[in-house]
PDB file of C-alpha atoms in Angstrom:
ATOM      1  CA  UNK A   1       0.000   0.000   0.000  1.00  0.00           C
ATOM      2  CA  UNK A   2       1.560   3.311  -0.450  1.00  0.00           C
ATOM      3  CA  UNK A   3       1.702   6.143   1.688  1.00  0.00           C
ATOM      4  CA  UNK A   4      -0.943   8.261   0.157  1.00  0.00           C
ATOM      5  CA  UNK A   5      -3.381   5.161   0.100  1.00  0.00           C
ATOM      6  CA  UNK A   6      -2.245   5.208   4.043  1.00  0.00           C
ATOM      7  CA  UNK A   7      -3.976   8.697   4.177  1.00  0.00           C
ATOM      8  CA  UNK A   8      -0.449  10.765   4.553  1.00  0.00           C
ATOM      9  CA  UNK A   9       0.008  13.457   2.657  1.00  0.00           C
ATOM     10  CA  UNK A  10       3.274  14.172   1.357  1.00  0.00           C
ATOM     11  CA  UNK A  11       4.252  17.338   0.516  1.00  0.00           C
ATOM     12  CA  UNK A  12       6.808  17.680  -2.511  1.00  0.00           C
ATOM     13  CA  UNK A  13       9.212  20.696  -2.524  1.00  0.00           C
ATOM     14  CA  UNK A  14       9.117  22.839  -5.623  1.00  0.00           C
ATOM     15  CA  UNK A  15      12.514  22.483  -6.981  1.00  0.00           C
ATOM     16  CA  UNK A  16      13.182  26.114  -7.268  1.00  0.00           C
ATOM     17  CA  UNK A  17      12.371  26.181  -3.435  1.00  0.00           C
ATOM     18  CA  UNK A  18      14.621  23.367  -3.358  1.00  0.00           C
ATOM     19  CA  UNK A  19      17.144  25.075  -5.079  1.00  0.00           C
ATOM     20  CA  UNK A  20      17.488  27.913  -3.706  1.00  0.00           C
ATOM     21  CA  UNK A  21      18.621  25.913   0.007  1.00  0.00           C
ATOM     22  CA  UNK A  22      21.859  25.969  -1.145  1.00  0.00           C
ATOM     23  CA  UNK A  23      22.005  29.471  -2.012  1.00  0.00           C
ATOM     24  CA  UNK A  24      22.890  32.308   0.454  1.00  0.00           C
ATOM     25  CA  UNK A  25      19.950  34.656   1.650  1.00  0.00           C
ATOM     26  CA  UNK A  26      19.811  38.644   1.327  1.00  0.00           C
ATOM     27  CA  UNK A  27      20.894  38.773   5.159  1.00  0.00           C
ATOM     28  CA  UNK A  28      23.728  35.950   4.837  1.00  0.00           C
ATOM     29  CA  UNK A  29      25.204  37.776   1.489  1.00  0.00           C
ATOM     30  CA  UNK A  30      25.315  40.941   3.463  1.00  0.00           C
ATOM     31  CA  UNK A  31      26.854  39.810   6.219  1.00  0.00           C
ATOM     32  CA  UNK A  32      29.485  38.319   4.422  1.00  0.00           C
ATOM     33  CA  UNK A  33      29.817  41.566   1.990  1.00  0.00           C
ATOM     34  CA  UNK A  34      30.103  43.374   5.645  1.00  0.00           C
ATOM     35  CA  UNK A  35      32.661  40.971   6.741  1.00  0.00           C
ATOM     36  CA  UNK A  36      35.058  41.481   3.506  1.00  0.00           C
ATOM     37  CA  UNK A  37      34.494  45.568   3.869  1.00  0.00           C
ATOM     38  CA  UNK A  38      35.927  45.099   7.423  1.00  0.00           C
ATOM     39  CA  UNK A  39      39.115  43.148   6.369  1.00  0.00           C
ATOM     40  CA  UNK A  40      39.741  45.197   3.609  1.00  0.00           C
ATOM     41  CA  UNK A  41      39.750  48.696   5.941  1.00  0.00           C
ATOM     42  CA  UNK A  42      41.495  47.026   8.639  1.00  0.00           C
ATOM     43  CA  UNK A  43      44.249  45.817   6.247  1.00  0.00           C
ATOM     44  CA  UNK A  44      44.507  49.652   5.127  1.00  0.00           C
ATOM     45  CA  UNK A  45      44.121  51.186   8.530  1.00  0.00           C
ATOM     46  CA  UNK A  46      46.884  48.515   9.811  1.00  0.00           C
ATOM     47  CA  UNK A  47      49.197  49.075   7.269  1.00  0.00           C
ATOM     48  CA  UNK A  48      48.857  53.062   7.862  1.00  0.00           C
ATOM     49  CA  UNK A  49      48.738  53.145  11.440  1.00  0.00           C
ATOM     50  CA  UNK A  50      50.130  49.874  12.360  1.00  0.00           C
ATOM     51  CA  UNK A  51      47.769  46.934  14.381  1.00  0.00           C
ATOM     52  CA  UNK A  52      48.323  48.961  17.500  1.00  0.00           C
ATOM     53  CA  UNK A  53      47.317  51.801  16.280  1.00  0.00           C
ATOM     54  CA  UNK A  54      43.814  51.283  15.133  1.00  0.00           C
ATOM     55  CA  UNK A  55      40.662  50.777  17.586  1.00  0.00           C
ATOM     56  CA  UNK A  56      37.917  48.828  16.640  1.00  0.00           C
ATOM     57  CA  UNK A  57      36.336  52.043  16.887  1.00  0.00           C
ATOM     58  CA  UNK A  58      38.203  53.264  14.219  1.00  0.00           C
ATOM     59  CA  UNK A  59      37.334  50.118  12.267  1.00  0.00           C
ATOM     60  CA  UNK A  60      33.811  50.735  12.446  1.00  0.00           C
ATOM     61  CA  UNK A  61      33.944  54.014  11.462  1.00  0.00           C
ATOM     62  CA  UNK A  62      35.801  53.044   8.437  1.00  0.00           C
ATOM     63  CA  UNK A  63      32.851  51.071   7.567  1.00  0.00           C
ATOM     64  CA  UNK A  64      29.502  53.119   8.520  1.00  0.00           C
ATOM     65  CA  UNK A  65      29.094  51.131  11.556  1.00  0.00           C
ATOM     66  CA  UNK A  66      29.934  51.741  15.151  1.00  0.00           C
ATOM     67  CA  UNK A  67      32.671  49.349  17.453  1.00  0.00           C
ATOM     68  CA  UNK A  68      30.312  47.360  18.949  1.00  0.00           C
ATOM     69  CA  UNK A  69      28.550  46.473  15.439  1.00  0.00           C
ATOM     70  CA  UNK A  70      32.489  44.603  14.762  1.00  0.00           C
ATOM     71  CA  UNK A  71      31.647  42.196  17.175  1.00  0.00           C
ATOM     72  CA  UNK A  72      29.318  40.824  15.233  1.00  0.00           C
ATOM     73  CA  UNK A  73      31.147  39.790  12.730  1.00  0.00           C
ATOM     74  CA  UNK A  74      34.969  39.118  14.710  1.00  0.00           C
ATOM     75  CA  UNK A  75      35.668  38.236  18.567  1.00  0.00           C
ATOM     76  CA  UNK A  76      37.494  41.190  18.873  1.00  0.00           C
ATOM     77  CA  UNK A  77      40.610  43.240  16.755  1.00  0.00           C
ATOM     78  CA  UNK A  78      42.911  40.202  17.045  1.00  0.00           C
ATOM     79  CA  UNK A  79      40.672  38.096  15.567  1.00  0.00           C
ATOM     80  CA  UNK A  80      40.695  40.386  12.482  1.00  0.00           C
ATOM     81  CA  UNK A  81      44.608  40.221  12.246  1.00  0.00           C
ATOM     82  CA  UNK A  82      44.037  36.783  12.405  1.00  0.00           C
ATOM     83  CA  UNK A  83      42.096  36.247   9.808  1.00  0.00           C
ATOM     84  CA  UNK A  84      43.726  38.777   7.184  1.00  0.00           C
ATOM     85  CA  UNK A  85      47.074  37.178   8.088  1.00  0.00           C
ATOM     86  CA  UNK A  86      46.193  33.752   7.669  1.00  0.00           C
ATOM     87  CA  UNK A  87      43.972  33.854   4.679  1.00  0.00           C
ATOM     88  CA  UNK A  88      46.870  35.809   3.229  1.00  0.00           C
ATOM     89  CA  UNK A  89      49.302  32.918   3.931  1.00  0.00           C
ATOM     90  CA  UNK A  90      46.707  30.236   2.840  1.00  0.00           C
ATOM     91  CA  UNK A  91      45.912  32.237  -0.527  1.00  0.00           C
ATOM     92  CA  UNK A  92      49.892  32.659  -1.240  1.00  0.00           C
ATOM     93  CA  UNK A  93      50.726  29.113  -0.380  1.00  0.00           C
ATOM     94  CA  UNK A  94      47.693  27.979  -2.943  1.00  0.00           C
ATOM     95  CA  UNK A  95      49.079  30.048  -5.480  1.00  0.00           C
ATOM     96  CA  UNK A  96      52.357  29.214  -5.440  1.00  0.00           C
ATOM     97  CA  UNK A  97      51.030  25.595  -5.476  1.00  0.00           C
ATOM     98  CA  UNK A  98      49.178  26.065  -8.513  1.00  0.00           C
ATOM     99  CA  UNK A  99      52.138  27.683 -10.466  1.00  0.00           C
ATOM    100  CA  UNK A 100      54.597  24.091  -8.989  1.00  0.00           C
ATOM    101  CA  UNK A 101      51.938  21.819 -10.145  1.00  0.00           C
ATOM    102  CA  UNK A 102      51.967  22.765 -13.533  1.00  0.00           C
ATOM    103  CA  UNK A 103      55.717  21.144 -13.599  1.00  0.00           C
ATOM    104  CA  UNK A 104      58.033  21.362 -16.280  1.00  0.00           C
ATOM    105  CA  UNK A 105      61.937  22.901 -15.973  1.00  0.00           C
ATOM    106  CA  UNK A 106      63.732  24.258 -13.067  1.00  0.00           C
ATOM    107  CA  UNK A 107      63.425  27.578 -14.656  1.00  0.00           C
ATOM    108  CA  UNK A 108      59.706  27.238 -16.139  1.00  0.00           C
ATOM    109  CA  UNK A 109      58.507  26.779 -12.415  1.00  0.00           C
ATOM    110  CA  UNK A 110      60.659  29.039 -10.897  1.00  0.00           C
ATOM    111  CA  UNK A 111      59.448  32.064 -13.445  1.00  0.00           C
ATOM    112  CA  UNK A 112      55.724  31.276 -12.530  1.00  0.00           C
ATOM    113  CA  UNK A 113      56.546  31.389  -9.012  1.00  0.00           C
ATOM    114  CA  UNK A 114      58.039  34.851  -9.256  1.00  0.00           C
ATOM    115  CA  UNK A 115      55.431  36.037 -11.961  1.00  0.00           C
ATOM    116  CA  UNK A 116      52.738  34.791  -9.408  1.00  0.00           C
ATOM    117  CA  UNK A 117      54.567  36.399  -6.452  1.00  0.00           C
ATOM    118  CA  UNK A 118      55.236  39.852  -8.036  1.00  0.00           C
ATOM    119  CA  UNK A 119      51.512  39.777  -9.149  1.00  0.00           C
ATOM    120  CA  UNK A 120      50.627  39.638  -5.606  1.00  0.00           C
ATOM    121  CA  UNK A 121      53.045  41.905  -4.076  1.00  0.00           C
ATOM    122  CA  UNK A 122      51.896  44.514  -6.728  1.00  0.00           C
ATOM    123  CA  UNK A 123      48.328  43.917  -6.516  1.00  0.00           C
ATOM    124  CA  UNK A 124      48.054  43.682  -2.455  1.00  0.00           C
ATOM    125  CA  UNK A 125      51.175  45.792  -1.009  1.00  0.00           C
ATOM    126  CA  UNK A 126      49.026  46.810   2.376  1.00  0.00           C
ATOM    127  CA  UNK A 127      48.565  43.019   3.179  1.00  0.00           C
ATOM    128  CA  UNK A 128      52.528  42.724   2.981  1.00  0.00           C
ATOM    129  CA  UNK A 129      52.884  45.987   5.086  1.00  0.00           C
ATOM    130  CA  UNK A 130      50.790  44.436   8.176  1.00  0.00           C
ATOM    131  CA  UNK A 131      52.520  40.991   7.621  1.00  0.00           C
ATOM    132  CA  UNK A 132      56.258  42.757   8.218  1.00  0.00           C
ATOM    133  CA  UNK A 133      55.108  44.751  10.736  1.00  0.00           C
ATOM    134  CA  UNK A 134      52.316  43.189  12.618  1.00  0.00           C
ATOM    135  CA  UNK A 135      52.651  39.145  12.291  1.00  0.00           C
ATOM    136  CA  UNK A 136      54.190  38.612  15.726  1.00  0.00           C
ATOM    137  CA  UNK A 137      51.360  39.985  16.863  1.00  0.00           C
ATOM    138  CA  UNK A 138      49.046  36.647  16.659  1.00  0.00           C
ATOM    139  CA  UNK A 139      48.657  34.423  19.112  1.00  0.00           C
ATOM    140  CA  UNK A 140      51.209  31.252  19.170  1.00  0.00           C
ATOM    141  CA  UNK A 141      49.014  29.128  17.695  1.00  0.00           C
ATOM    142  CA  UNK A 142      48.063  31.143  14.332  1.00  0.00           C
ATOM    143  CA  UNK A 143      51.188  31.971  14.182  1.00  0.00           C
ATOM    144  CA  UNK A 144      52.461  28.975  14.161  1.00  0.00           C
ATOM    145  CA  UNK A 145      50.087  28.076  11.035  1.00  0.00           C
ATOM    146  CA  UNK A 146      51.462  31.063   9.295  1.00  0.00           C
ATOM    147  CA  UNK A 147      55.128  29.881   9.599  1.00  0.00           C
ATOM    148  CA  UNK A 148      53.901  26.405   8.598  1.00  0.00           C
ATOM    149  CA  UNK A 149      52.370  28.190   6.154  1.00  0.00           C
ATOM    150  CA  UNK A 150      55.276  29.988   5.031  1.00  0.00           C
ATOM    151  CA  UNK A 151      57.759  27.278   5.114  1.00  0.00           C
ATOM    152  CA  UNK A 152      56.211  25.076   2.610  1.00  0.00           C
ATOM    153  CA  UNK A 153      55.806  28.204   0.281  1.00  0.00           C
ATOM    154  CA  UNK A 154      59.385  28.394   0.698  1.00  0.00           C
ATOM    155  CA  UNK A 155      59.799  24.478   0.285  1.00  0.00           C
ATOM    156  CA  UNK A 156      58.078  24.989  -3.331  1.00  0.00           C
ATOM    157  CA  UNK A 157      61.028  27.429  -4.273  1.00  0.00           C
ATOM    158  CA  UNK A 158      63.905  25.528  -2.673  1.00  0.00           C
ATOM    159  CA  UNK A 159      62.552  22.284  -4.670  1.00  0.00           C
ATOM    160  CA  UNK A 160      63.285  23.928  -7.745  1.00  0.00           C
ATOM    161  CA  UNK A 161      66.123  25.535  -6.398  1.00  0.00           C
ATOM    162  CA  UNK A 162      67.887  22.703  -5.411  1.00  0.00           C
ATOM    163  CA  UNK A 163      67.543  21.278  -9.008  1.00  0.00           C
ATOM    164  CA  UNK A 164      68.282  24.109 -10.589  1.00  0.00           C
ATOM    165  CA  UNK A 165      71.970  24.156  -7.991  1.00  0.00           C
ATOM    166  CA  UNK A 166      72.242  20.875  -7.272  1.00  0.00           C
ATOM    167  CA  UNK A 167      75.696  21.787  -5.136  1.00  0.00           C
ATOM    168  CA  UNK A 168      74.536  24.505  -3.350  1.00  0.00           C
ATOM    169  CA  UNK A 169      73.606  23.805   0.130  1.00  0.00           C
ATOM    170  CA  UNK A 170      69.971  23.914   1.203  1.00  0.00           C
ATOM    171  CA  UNK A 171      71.278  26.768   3.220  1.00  0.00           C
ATOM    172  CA  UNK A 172      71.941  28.962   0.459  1.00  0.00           C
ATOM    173  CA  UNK A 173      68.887  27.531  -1.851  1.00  0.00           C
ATOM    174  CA  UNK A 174      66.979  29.254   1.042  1.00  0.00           C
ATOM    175  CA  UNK A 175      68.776  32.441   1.078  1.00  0.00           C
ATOM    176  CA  UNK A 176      68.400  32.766  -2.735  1.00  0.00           C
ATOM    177  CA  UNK A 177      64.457  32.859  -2.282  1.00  0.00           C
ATOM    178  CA  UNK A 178      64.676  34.897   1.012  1.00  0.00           C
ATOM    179  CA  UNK A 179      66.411  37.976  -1.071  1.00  0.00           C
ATOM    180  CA  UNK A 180      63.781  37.533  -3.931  1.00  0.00           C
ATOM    181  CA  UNK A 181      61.188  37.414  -1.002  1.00  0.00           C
ATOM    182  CA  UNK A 182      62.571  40.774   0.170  1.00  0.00           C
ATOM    183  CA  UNK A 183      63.361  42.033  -3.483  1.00  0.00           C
ATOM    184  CA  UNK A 184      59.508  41.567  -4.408  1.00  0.00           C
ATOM    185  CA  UNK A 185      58.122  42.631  -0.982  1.00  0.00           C
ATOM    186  CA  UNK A 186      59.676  45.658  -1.632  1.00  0.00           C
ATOM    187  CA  UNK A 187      57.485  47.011  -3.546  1.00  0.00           C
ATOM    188  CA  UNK A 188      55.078  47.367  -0.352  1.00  0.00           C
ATOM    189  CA  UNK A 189      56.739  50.610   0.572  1.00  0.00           C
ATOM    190  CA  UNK A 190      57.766  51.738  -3.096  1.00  0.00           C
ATOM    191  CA  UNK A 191      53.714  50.804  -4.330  1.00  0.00           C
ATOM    192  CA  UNK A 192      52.011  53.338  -1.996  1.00  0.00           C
ATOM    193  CA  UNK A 193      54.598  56.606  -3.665  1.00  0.00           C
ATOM    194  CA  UNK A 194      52.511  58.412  -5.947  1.00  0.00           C
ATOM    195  CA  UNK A 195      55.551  59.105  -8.287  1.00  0.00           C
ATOM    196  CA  UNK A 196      56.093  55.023  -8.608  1.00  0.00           C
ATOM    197  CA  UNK A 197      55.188  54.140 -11.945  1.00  0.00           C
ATOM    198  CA  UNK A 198      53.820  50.959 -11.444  1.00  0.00           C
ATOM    199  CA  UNK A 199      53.425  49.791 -15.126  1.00  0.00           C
ATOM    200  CA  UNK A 200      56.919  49.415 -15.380  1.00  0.00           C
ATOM    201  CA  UNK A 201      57.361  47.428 -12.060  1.00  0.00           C
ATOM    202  CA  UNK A 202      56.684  44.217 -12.917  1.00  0.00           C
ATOM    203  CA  UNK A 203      59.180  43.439 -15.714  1.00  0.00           C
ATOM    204  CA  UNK A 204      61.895  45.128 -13.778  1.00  0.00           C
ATOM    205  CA  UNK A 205      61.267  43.110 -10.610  1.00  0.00           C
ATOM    206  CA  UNK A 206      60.946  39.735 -12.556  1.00  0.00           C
ATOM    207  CA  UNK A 207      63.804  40.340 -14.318  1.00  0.00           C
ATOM    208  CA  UNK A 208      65.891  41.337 -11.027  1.00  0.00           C
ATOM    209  CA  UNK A 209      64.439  38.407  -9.352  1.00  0.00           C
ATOM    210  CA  UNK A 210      65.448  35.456 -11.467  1.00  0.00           C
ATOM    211  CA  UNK A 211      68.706  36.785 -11.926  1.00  0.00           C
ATOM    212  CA  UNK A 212      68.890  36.100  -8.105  1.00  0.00           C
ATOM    213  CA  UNK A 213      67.681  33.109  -8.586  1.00  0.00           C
ATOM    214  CA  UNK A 214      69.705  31.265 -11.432  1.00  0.00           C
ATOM    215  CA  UNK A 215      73.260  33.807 -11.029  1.00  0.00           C
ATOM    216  CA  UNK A 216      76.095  30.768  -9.953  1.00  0.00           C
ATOM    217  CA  UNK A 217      77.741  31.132  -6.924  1.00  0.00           C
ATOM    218  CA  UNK A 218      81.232  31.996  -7.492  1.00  0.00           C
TER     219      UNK A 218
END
């Protein structure tokens, strides 16, 4: 017998109903939309003013909303270092991932790494600014991610590295991607000068950095 002979009804969901389960509501996208306006102010205010130096006051502000209204979207200012810095040390690893796993030469990987890592230096200097100046900052255990983090970002260049040299020492592999590090970091501090031309950047930088990278050691 089947359950409508049984006398239950059974009610079938429209399928755009069913749909739209899945999909965020007005109140969830503007939450999140809230949540990303935050982050990107605090990474500006940080980098200006340094972590210390901005109030969750001053947060708010930045964003049409008063300190207390913060809390509703972090547990308090560290909470938003901790999630720019992390997410920014998550979202470089991945990159730099992407640009090893598509394989090929020393040198082939090696230029995607630094085109992918001058990309993001140039595109989010403020990010880099808070990270230099604000990372020990976290608590021990995010930071402790973000080295984690960090280190196997730096393992993807010493791979190739240590291919590239095969009788340098893992020492000085590292050291060769620590100066690019710093040589495309760099452009943090030079980014934000108004007389920077920035459409020139990029080539120059690459350039500079993979001449780091392959020069022998005499």
């Amino acid at each position: 017998m089947s359950i409508v002979g049984l006398g239950i009804r059974k009610e079938i969901m429209p399928l755009a109903r069913y749909q739209s389960l899945n999909e965020p509501t007005d109140r969830e996208r503007a939450k999140a939309e809230r949540r990303d306006a935050l982050l990107r102010e605090a990474t500006r205010l940080f980098a200006q003013h340094g972590y210390a130096g901005v109030s969750l006051e001053d947060l708010g502000a930045a964003c049409g909303i008063s300190g207390p209204a913060v809390y509703r979207h972090f547990a308090g200012k560290q909470a938003v270092l901790i999630a720019l810095l992390v997410d920014m040390s998550k979202d470089i690893y991945a990159g730099g991932q992407k640009a090893a796993e598509l394989g090929g030469e020393p040198i082939e990987v090696l230029s995607r790494l630094v085109d992918f890592h001058t990309d993001f230096s140039l595109s989010r200097p403020d990010i880099l600014q808070v990270q230099d100046r604000d990372l020990k900052s976290l608590p021990k255990s995010e930071l402790a991610l973000v080295r984690k983090l960090q280190n196997a970002y730096i393992s993807l260049w010493t791979d190739q590295l240590a291919k590239l040299h095969p009788d340098d020492s893992a020492q000085s592999q590292r050291f060769r991607a620590h100066a690019v590090f710093g040589l495309l970091n760099s452009t943090a501090h030079s980014a934000h000068n108004p007389r920077t031309k920035k459409s020139g950047l990029k080539p120059l930088l690459s350039n500079m950095a993979l001449a780091a990278l392959t020069s022998p050691v005499v």
